[in-house]
PDB file of C-alpha atoms and ligand atoms in Angstrom:
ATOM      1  CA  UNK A 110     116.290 100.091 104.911  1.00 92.00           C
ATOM      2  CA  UNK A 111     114.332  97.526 102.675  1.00 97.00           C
ATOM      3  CA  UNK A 112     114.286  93.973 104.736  1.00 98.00           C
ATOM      4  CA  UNK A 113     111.541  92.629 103.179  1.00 98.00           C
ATOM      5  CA  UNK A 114     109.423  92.396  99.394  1.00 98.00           C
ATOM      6  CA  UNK A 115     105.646  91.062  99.649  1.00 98.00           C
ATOM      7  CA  UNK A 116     104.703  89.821  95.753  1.00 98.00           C
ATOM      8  CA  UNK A 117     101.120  89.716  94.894  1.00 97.00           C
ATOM      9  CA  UNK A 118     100.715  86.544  93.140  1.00 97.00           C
ATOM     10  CA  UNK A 119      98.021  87.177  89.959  1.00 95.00           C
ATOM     11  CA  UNK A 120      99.364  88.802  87.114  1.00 93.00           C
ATOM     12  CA  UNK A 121     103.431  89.550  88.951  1.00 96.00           C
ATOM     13  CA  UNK A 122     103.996  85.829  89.988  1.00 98.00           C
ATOM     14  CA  UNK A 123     101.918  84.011  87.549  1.00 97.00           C
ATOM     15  CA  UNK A 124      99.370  85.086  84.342  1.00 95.00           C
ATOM     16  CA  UNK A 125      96.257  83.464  85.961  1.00 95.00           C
ATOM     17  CA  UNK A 126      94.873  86.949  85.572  1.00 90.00           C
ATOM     18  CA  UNK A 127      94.715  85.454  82.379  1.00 92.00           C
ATOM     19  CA  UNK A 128      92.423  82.370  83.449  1.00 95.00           C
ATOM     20  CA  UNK A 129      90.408  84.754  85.227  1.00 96.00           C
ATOM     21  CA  UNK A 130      89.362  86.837  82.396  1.00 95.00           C
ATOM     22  CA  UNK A 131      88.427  83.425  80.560  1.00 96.00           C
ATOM     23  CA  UNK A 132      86.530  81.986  83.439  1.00 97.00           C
ATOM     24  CA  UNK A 133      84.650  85.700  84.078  1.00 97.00           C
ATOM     25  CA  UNK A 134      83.337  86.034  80.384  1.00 97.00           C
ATOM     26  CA  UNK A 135      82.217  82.750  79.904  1.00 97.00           C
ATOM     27  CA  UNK A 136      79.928  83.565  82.934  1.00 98.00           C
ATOM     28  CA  UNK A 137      79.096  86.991  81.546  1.00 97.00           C
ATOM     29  CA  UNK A 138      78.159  85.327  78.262  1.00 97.00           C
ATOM     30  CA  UNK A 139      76.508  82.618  79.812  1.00 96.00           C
ATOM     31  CA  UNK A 140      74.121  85.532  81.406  1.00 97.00           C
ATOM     32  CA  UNK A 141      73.867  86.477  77.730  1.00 97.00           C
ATOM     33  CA  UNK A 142      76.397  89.820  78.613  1.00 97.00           C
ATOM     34  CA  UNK A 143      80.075  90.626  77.592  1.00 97.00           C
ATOM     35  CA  UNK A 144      82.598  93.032  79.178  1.00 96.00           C
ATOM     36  CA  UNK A 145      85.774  94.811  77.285  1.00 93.00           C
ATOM     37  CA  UNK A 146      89.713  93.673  78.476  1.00 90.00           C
ATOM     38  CA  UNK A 147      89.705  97.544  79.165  1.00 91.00           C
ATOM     39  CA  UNK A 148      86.441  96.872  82.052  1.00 94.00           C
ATOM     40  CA  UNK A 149      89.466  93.546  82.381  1.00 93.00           C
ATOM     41  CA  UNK A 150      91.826  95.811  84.626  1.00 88.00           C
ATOM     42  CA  UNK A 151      88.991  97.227  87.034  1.00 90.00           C
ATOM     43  CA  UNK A 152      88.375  93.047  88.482  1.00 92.00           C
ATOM     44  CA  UNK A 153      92.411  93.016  88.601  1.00 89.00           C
ATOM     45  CA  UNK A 154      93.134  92.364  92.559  1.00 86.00           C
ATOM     46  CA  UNK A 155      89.780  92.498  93.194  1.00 90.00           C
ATOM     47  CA  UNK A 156      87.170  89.751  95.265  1.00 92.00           C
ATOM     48  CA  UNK A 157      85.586  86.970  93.809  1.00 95.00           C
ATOM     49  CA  UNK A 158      82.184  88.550  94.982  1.00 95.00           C
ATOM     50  CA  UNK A 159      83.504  92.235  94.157  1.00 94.00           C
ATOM     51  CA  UNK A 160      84.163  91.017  90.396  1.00 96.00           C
ATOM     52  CA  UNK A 161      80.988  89.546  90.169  1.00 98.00           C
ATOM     53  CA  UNK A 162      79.152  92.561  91.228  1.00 97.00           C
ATOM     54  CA  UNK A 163      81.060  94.939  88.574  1.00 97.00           C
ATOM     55  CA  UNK A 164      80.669  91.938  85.977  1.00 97.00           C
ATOM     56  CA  UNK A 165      76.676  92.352  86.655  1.00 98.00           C
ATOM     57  CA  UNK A 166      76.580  96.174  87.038  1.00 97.00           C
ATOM     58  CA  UNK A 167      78.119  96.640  83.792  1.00 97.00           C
ATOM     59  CA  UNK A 168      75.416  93.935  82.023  1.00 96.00           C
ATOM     60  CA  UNK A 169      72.480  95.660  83.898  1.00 97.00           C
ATOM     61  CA  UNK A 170      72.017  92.389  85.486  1.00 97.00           C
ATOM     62  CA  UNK A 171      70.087  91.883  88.594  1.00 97.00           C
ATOM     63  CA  UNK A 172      70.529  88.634  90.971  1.00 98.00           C
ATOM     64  CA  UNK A 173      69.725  87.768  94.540  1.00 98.00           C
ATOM     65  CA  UNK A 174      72.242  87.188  96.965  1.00 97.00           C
ATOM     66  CA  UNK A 175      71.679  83.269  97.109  1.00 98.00           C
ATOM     67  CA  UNK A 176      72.201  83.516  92.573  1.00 98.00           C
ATOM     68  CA  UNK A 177      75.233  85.561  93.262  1.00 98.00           C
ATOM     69  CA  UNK A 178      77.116  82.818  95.526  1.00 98.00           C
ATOM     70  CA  UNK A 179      75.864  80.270  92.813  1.00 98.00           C
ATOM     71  CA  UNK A 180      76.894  81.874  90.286  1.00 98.00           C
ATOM     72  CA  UNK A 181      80.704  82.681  91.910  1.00 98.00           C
ATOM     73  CA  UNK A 182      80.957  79.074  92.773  1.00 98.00           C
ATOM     74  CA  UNK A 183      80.331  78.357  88.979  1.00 98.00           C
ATOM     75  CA  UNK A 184      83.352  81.064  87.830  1.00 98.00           C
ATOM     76  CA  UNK A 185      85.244  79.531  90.180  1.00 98.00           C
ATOM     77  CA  UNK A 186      85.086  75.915  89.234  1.00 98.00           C
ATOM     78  CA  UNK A 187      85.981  77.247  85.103  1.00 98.00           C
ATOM     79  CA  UNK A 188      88.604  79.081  86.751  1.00 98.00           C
ATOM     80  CA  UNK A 189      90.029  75.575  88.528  1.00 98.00           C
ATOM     81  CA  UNK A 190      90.119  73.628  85.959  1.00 97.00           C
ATOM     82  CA  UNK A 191      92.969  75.919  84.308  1.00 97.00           C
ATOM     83  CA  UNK A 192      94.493  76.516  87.682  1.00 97.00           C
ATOM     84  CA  UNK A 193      95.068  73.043  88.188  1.00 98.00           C
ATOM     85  CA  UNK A 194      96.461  72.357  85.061  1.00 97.00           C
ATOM     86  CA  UNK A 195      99.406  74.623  85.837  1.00 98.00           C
ATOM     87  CA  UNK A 196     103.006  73.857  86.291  1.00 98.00           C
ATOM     88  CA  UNK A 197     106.002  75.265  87.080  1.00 98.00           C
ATOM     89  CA  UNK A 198     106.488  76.271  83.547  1.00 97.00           C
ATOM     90  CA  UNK A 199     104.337  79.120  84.138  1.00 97.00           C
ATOM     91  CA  UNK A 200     105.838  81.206  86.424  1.00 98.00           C
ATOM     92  CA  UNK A 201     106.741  84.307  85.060  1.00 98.00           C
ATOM     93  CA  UNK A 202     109.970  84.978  83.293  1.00 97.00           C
ATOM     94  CA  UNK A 203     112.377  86.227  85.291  1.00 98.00           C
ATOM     95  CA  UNK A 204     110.803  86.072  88.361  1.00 98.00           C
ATOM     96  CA  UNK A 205     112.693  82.836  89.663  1.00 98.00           C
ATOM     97  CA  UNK A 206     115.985  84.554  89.403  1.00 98.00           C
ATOM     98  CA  UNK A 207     114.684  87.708  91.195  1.00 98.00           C
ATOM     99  CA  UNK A 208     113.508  85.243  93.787  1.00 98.00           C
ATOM    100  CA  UNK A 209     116.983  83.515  94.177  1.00 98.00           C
ATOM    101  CA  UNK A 210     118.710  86.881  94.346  1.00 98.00           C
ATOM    102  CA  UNK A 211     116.538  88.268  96.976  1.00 98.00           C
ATOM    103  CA  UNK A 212     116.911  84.841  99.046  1.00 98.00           C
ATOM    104  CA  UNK A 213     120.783  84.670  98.663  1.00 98.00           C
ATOM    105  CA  UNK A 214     121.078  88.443 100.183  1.00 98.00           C
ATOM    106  CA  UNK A 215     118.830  87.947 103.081  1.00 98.00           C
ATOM    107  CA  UNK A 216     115.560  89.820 102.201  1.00 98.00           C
ATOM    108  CA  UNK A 217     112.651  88.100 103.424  1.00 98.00           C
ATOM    109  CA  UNK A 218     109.568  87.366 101.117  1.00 98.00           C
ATOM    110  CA  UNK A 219     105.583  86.979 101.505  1.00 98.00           C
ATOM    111  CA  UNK A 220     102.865  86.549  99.222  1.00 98.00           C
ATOM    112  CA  UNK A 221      99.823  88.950  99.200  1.00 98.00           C
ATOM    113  CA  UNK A 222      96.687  88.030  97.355  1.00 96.00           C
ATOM    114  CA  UNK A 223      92.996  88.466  97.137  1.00 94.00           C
ATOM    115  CA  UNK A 224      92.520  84.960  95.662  1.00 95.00           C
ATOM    116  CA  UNK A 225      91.270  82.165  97.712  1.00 96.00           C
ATOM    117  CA  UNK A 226      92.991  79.959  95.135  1.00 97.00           C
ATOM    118  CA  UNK A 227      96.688  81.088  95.989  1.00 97.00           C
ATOM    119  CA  UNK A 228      97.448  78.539  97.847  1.00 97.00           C
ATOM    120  CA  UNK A 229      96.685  75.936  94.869  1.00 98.00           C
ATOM    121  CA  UNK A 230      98.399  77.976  92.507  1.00 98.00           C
ATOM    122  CA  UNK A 231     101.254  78.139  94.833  1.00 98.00           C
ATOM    123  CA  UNK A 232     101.769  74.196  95.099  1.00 98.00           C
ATOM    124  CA  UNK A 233     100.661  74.094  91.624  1.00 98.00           C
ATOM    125  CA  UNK A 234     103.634  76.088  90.065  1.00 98.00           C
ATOM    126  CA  UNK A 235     105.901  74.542  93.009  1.00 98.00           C
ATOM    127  CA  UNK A 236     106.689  77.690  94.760  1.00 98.00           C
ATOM    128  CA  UNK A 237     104.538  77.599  98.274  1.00 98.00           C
ATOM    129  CA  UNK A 238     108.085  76.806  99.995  1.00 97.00           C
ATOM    130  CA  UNK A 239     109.671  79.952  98.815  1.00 97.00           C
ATOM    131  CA  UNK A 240     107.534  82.259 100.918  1.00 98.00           C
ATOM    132  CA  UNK A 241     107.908  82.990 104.674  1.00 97.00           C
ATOM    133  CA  UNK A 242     104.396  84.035 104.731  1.00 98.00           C
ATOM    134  CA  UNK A 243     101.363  83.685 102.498  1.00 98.00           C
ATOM    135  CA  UNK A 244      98.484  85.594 103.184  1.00 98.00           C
ATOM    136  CA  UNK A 245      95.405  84.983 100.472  1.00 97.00           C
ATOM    137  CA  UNK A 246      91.868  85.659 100.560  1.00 95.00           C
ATOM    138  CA  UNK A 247      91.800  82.714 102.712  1.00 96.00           C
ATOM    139  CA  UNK A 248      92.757  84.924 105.580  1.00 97.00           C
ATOM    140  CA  UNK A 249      91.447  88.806 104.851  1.00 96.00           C
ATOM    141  CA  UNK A 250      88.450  90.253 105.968  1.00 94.00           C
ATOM    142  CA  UNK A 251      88.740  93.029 103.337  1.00 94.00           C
ATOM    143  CA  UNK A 252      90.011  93.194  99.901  1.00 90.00           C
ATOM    144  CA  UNK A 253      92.037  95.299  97.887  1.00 92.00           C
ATOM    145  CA  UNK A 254      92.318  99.041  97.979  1.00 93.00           C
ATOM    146  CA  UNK A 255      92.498  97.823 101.561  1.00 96.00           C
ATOM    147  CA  UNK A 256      95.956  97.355 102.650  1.00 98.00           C
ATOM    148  CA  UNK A 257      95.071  94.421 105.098  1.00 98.00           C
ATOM    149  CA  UNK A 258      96.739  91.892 103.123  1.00 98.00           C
ATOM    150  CA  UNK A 259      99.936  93.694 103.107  1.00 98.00           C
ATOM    151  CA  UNK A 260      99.511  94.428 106.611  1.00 98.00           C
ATOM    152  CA  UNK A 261      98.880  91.100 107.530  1.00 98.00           C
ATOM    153  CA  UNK A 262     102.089  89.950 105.675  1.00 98.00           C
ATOM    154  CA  UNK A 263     104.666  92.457 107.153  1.00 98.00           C
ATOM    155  CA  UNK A 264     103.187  91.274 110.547  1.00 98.00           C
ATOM    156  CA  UNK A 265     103.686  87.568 109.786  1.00 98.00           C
ATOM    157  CA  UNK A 266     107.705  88.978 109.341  1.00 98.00           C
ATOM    158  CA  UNK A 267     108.403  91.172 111.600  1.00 98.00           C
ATOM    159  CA  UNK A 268     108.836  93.983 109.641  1.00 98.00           C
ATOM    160  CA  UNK A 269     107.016  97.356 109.043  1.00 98.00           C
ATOM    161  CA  UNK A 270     105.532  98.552 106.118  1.00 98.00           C
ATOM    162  CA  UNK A 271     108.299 101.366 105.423  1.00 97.00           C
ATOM    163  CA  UNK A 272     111.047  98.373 105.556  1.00 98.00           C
ATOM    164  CA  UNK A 273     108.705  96.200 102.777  1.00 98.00           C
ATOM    165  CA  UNK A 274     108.047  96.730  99.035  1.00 98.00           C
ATOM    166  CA  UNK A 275     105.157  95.703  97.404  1.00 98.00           C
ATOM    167  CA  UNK A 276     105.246  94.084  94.092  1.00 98.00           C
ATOM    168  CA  UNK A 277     101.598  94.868  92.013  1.00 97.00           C
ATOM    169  CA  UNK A 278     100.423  94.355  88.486  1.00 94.00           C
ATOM    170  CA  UNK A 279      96.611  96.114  89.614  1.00 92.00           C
ATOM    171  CA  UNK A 280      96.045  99.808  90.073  1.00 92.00           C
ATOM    172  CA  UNK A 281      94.233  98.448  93.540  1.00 92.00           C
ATOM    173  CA  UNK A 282      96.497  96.900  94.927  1.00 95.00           C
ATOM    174  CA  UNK A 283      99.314  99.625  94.241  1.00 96.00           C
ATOM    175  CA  UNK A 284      96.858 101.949  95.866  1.00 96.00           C
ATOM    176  CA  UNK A 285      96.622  99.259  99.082  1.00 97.00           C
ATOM    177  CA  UNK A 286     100.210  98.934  99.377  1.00 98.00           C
ATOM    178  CA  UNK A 287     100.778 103.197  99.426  1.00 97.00           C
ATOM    179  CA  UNK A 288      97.414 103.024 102.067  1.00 97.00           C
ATOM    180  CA  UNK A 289      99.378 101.072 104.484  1.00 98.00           C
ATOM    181  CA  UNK A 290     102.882 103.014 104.133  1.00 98.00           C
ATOM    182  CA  UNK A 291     104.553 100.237 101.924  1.00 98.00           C
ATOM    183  CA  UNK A 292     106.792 101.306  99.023  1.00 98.00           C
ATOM    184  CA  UNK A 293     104.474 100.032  96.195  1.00 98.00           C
ATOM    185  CA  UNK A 294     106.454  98.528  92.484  1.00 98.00           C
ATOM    186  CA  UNK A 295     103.906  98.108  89.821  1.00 97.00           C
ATOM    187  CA  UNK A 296     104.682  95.090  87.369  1.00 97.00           C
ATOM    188  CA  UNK A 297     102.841  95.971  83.829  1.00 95.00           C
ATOM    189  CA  UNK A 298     101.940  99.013  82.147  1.00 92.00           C
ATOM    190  CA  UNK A 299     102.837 102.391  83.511  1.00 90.00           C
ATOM    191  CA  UNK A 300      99.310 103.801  82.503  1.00 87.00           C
ATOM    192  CA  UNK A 301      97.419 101.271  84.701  1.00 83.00           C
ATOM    193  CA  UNK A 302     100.092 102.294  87.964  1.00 91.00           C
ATOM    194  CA  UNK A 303     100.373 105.435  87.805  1.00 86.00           C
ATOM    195  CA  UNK A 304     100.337 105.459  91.353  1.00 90.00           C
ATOM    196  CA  UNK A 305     103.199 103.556  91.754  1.00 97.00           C
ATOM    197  CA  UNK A 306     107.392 104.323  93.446  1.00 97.00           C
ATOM    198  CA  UNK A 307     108.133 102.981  90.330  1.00 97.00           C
ATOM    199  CA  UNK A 308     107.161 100.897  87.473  1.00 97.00           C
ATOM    200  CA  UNK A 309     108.891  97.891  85.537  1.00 97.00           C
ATOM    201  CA  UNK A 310     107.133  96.030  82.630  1.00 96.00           C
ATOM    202  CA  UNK A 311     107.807  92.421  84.398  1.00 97.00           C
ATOM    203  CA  UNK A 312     110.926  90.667  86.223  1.00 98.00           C
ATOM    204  CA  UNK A 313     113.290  89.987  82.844  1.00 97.00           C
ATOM    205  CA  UNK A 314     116.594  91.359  83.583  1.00 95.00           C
ATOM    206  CA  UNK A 315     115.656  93.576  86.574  1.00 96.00           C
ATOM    207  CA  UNK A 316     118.127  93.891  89.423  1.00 96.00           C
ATOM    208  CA  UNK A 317     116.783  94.589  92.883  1.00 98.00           C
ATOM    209  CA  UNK A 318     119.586  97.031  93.555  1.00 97.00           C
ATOM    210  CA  UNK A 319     118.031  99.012  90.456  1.00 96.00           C
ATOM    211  CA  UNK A 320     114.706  99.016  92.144  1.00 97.00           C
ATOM    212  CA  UNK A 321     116.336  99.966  95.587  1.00 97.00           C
ATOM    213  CA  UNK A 322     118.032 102.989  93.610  1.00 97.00           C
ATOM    214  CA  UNK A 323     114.648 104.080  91.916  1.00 96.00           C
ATOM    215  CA  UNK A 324     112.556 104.217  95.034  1.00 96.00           C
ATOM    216  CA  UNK A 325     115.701 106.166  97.378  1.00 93.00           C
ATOM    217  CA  UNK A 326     114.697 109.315  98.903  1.00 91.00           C
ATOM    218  CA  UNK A 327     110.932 108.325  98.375  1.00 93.00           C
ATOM    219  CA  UNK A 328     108.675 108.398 101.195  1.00 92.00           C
ATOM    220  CA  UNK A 329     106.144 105.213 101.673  1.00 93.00           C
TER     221      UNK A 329
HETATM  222  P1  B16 B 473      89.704  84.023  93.646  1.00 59.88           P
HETATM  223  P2  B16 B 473      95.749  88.786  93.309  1.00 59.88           P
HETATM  224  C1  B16 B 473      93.161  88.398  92.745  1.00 59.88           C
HETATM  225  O1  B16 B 473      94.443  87.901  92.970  1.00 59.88           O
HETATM  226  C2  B16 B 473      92.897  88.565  91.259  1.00 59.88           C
HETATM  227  O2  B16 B 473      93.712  89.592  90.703  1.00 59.88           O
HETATM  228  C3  B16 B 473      91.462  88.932  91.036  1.00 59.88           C
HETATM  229  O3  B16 B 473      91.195  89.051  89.646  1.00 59.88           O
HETATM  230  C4  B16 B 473      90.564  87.846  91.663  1.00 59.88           C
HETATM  231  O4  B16 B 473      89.193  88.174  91.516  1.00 59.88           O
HETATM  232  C5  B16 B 473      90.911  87.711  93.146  1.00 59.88           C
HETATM  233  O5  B16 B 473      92.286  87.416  93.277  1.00 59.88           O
HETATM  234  C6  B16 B 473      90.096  86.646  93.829  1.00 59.88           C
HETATM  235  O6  B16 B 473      90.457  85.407  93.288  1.00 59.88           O
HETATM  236  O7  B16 B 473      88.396  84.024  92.929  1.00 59.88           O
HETATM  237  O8  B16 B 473      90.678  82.987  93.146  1.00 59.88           O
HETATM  238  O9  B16 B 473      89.544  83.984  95.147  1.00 59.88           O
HETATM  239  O10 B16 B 473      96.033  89.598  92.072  1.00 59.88           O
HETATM  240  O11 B16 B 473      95.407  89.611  94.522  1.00 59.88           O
HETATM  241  O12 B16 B 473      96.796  87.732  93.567  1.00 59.88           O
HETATM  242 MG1   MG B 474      97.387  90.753  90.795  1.00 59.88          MG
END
């Protein structure tokens, strides 16, 4: 019995995955490297520091620890100034009416992100009130494949992790939410979730009943 859906917020709720790409190449570029929309998916639900690591591993780039936190604080700043230029207009189509559905028939609903930014984002696009619980990078200790931030969300409602589904658009986090016994939903393309219940390509049009249907006689 599903009581519960967690969303992750970049790239299901909102495109900032979009703004992060931006804000990550202008730092690889400004380190005179580059990386491919393909090397894109890997930093998908993945740390601030964790992205910067990959970013430098794949440019052969070597930093100390003290360049490294500089050099995250400088992504991240890039990466506000879109943020915080965001409005409502830029939540996801679709995704408000699948929110009002799920509210009007009683299923509770949490937000699970790496980003220390949800919160901002959140207010930004005018949607922090719609969540029970939000639980951002803010308040893990460990990121995505980690289920913690699932975990942590499911805990915050009373629920277990069979009675929740987790909505994904990174191959990380679909393999965090199936780690901690959720029923995972991956939002983009199948060949990035392949570990996914199920797959849909975004939130136009989809009824939750059709999701229910599509993940019945699955285990977590
Ligand atoms: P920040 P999600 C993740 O958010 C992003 O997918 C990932 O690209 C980013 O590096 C991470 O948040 C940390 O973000 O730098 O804002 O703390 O998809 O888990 O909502
Ligand atoms: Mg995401």
């Amino acid at each position: 019995m599903i009581k519960a859906c967690i969303f992750d917020l970049d790239g299901v709720i909102v495109d900032t995955a979009k703004y992060h790409f931006i804000a990550w190449r202008r730092l690889a570029n400004h380190l005179g490297s580059d990386f491919s929309e393909e090397e894109n998916e890997k930093l998908k639900g993945v740390s601030r520091m964790d992205s910067l690591n990959l970013i430098l591993e794949w440019g052969g780039i070597q930093k100390t620890e003290k360049e490294k936190k500089e050099l995250a604080e400088l992504k991240n700043g890039w990466y506000r100034e879109y943020i915080l230029q965001m409005d409502p207009s830029e939540i996801l189509d679709g995704v408000l009416p699948f929110l009002d559905h799920l509210a009007r028939i009683g299923i509770r609903m949490a937000v699970g992100s790496s980003s220390k930014n949800a919160g901002t984002i959140l207010d930004q696009v005018g949607l922090t009130h719609r969540f029970e619980a939000i639980i951002d990078g803010t308040k893990i200790t460990r990121s995505k494949p980690n289920p913690q931030v699932f975990e942590m969300g499911a805990e915050a409602m009373g629920v277990s992790p069979s009675e929740c589904i987790v909505f994904e658009d990174a191959e990380k986090g679909i393999d965090a939410a199936i780690a901690g016994g959720f029923f995972a939903v991956g939002v983009g393309k199948e060949e990035n979730l392949g570990h996914a219940h199920y797959v849909i390509p975004n939130f136009i049009g989809v009824a939750f009943q059709d999701i229910l249907k599509a993940i019945e006689g699955k285990t977590p």
